[in-house]
mmCIF file of C-alpha atoms in Angstrom:
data_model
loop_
_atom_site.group_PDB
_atom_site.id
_atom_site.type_symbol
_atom_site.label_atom_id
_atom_site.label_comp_id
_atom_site.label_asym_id
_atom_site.label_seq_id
_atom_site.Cartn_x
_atom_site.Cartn_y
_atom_site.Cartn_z
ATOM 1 C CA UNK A 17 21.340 -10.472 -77.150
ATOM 2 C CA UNK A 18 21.705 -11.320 -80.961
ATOM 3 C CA UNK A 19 19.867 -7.731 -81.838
ATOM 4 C CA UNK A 20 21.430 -5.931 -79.103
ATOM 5 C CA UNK A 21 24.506 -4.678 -81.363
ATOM 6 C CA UNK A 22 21.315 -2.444 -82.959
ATOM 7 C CA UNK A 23 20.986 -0.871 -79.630
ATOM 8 C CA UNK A 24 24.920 0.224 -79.548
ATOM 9 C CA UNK A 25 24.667 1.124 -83.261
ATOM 10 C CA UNK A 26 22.359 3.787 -82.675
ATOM 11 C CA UNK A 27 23.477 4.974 -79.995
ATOM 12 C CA UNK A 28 27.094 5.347 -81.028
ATOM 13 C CA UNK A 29 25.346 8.017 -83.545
ATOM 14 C CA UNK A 30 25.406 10.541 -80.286
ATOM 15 C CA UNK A 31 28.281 12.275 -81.105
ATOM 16 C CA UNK A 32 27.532 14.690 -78.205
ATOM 17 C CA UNK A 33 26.623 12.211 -75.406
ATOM 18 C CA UNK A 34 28.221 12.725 -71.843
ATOM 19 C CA UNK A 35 25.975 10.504 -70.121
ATOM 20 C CA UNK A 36 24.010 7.142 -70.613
ATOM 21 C CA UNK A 37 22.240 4.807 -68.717
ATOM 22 C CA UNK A 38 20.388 2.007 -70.063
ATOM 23 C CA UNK A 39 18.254 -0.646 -67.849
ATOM 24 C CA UNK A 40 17.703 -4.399 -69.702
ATOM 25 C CA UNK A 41 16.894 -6.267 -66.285
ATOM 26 C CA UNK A 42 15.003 -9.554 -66.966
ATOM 27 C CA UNK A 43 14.800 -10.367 -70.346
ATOM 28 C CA UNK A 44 16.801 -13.313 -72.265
ATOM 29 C CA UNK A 45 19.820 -11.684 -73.212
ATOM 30 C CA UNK A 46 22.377 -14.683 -73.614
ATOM 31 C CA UNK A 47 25.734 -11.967 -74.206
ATOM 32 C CA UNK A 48 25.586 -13.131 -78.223
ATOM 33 C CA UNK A 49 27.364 -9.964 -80.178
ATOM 34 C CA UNK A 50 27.863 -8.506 -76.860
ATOM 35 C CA UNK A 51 31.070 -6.945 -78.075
ATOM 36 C CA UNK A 52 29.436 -5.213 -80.542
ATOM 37 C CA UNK A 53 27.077 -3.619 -78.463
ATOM 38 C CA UNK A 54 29.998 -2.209 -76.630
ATOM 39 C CA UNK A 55 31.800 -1.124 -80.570
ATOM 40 C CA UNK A 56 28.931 0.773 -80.992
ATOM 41 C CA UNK A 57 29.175 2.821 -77.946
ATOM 42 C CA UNK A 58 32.398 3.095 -77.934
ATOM 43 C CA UNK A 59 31.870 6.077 -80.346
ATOM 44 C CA UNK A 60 30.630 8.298 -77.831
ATOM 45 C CA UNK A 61 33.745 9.116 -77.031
ATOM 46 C CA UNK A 62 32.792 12.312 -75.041
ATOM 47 C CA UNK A 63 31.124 9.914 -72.781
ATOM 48 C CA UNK A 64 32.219 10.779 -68.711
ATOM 49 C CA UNK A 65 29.277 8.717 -67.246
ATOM 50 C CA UNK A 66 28.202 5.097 -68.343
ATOM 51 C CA UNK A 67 25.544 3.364 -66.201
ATOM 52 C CA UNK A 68 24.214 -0.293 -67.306
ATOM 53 C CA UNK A 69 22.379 -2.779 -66.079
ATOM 54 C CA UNK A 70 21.595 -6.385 -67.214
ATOM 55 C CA UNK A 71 20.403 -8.008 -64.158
ATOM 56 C CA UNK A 72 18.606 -11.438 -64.618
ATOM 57 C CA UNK A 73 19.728 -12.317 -68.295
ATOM 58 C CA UNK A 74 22.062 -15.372 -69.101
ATOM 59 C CA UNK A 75 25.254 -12.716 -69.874
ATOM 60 C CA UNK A 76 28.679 -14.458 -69.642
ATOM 61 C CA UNK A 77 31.847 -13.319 -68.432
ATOM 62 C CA UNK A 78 33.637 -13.789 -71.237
ATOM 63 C CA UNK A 79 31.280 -11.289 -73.281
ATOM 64 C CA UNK A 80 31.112 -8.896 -71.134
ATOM 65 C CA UNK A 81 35.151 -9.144 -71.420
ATOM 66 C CA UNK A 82 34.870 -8.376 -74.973
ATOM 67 C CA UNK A 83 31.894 -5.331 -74.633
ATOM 68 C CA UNK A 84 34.495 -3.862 -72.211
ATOM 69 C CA UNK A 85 37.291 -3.808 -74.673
ATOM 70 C CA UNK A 86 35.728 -1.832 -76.884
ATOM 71 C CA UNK A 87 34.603 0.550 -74.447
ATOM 72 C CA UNK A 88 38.118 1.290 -73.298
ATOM 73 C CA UNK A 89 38.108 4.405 -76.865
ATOM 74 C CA UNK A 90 35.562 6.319 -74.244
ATOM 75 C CA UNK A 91 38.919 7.642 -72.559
ATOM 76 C CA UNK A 92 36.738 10.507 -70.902
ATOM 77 C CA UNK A 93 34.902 8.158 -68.163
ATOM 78 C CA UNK A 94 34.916 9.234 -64.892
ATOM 79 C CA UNK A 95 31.827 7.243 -63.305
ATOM 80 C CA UNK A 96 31.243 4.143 -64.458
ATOM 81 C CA UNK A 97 28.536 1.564 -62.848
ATOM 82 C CA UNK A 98 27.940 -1.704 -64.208
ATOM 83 C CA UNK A 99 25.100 -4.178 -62.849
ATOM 84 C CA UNK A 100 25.221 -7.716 -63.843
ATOM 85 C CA UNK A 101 23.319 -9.705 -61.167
ATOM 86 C CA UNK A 102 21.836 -13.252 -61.546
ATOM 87 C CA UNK A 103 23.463 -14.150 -65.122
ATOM 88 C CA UNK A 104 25.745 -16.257 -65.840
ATOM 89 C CA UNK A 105 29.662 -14.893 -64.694
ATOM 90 C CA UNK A 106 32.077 -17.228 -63.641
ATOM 91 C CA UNK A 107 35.428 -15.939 -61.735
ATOM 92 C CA UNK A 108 37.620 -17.270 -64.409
ATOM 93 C CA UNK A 109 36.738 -14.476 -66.822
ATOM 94 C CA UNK A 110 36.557 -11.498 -64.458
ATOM 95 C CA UNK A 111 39.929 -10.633 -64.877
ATOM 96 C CA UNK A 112 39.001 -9.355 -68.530
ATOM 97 C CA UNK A 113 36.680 -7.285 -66.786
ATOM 98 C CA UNK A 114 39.201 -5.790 -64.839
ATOM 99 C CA UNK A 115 41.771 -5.391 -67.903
ATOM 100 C CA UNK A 116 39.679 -3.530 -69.544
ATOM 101 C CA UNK A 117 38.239 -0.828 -66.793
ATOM 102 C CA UNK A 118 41.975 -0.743 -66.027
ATOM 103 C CA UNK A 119 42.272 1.534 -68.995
ATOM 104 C CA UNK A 120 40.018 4.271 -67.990
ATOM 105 C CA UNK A 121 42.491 7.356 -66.757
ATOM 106 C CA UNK A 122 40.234 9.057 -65.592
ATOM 107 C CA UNK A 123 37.601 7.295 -63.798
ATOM 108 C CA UNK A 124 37.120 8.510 -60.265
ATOM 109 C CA UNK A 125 34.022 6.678 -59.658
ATOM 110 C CA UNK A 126 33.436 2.763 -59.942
ATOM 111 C CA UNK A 127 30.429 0.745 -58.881
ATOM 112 C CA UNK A 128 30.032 -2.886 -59.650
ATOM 113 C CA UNK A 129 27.699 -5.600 -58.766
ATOM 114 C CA UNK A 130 27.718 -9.343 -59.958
ATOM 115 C CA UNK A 131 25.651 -10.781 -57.100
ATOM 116 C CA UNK A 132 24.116 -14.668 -57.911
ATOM 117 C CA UNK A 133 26.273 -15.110 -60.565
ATOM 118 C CA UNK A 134 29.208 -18.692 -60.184
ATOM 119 C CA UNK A 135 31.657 -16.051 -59.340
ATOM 120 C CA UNK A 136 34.661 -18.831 -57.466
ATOM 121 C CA UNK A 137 37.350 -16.137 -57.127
ATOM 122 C CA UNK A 138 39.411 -18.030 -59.162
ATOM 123 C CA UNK A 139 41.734 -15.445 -61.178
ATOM 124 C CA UNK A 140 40.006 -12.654 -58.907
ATOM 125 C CA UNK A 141 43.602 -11.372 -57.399
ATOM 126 C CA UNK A 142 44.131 -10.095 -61.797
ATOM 127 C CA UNK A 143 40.565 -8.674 -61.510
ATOM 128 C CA UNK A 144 42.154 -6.403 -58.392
ATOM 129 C CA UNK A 145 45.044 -5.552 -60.550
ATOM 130 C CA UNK A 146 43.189 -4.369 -63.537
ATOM 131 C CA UNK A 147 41.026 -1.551 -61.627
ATOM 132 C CA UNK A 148 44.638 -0.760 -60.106
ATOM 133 C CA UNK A 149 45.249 0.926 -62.827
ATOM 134 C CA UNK A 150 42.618 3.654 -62.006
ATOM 135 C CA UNK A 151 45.285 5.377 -59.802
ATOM 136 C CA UNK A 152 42.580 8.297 -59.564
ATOM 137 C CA UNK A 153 39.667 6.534 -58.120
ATOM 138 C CA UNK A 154 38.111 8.376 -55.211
ATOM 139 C CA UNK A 155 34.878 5.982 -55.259
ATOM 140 C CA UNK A 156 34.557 1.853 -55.521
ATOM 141 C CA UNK A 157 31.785 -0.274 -54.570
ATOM 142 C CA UNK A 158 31.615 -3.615 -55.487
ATOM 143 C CA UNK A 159 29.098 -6.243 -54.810
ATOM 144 C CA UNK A 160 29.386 -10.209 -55.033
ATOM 145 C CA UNK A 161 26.930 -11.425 -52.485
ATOM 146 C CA UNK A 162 26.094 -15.066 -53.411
ATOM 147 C CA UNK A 163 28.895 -16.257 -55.242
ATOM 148 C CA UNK A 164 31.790 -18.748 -53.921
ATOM 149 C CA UNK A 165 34.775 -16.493 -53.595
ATOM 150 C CA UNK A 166 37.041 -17.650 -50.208
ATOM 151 C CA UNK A 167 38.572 -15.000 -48.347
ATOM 152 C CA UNK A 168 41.896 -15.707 -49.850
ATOM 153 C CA UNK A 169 40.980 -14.521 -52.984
ATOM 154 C CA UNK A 170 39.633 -11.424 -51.525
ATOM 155 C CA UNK A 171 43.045 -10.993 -49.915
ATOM 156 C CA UNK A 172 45.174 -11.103 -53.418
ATOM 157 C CA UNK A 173 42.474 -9.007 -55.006
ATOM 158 C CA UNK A 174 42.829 -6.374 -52.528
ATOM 159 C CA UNK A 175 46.705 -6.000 -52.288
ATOM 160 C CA UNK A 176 46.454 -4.951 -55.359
ATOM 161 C CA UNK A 177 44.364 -2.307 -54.771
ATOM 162 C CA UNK A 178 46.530 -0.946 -52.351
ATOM 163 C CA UNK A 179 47.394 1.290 -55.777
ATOM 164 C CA UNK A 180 44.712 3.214 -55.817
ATOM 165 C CA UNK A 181 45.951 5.672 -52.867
ATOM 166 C CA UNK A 182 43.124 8.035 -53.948
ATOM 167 C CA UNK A 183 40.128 6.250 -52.663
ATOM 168 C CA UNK A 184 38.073 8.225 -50.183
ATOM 169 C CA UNK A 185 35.013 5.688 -50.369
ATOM 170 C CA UNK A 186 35.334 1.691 -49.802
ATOM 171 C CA UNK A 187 32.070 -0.203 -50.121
ATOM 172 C CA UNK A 188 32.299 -3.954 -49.881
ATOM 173 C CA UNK A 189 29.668 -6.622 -50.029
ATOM 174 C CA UNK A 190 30.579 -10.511 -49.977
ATOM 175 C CA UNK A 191 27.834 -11.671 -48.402
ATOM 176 C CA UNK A 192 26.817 -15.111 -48.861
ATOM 177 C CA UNK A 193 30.301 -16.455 -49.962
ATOM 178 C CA UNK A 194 32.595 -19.043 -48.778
ATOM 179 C CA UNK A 195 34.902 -16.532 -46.916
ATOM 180 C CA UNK A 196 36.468 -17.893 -43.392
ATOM 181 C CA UNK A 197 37.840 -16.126 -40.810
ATOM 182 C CA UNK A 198 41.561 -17.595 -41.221
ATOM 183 C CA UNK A 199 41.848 -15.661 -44.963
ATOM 184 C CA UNK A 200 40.064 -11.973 -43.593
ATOM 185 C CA UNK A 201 43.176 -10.552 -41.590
ATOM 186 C CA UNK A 202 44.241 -10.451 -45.773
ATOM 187 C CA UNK A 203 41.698 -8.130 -46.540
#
């Protein structure tokens, strides 16, 4: 992760770029100068599709909280699909995640997966309210199979969503949670 702000350097030399996908799966990327990864990308600002994933590193919450801030200058994102399974993303800073996807006009599209992460739900209800603020999604998938979110945090995390009167596509994956059946009439 400490070189990785090269990566976003260059590529935040695209003045052009509408779409970018990059794949770091498996390697030993710890989320050091994550944020400035995300600064340099954050000059494509003609940018309407962004597709990453860093599945199997050791990436925190809290960093990819401050990547995401940055990323909130590419105001012209309309799919956006994030994959951070198996690191290291605890529930108590997913609500930065949120915050910050929450400024995206735009987006219509939103996938998301943090399976195997410590994901507890806790401060999950102001993840919800974040991607509220995408009043014009049409699309959201998330995925957070083998965490330890309850069912009652799925519940405040939805009524939220209830804001996004747009969406024509709900995909949902908790499997492998601690979710009981008292909590689900919430979602």
């Amino acid at each position: 992760g400490e070189h990785l702000w090269q990566v976003g350097e260059w590529i935040g030399r695209f003045f052009w770029l509408t779409c970018l996908q990059l794949h770091f799966d498996g390697n030993q990327i710890t989320g050091q100068r994550f944020g400035e990864f995300g600064q340099g990308i954050a000059h494509c600002s003609r940018l309407t599709t962004l597709a990453l994933r860093f599945n199997n590193n050791q990436i925190t919450g809290e960093h990819v909280g401050t990547f995401g801030r940055w990323l909130g200058r590419c105001s012209q994102l309309h799919l956006l699909d994030l994959r951070f399974d198996r690191n290291q993303i605890i529930g108590e800073h997913l609500w930065q995640v949120g915050e910050w996807i929450g400024r995206f006009f735009w987006l219509t599209c939103l996938q998301l997966h943090f399976d195997g992460n410590q994901i507890t739900g806790q401060r999950f209800g102001e993840f919800g309210q974040g991607i509220a603020h995408c009043s014009r999604l049409t699309t959201l998938a998330l995925r957070f199979n083998n965490n330890q979110i309850t069912g009652e945090h799925v519940g405040t995390f939805g009524r939220w969503l209830g804001r996004c009167s747009q969406l024509h596509l709900l995909d949902l994956r908790f499997d492998r949670n601690q979710i009981i059946g008292e909590h689900l009439w919430q979602v």
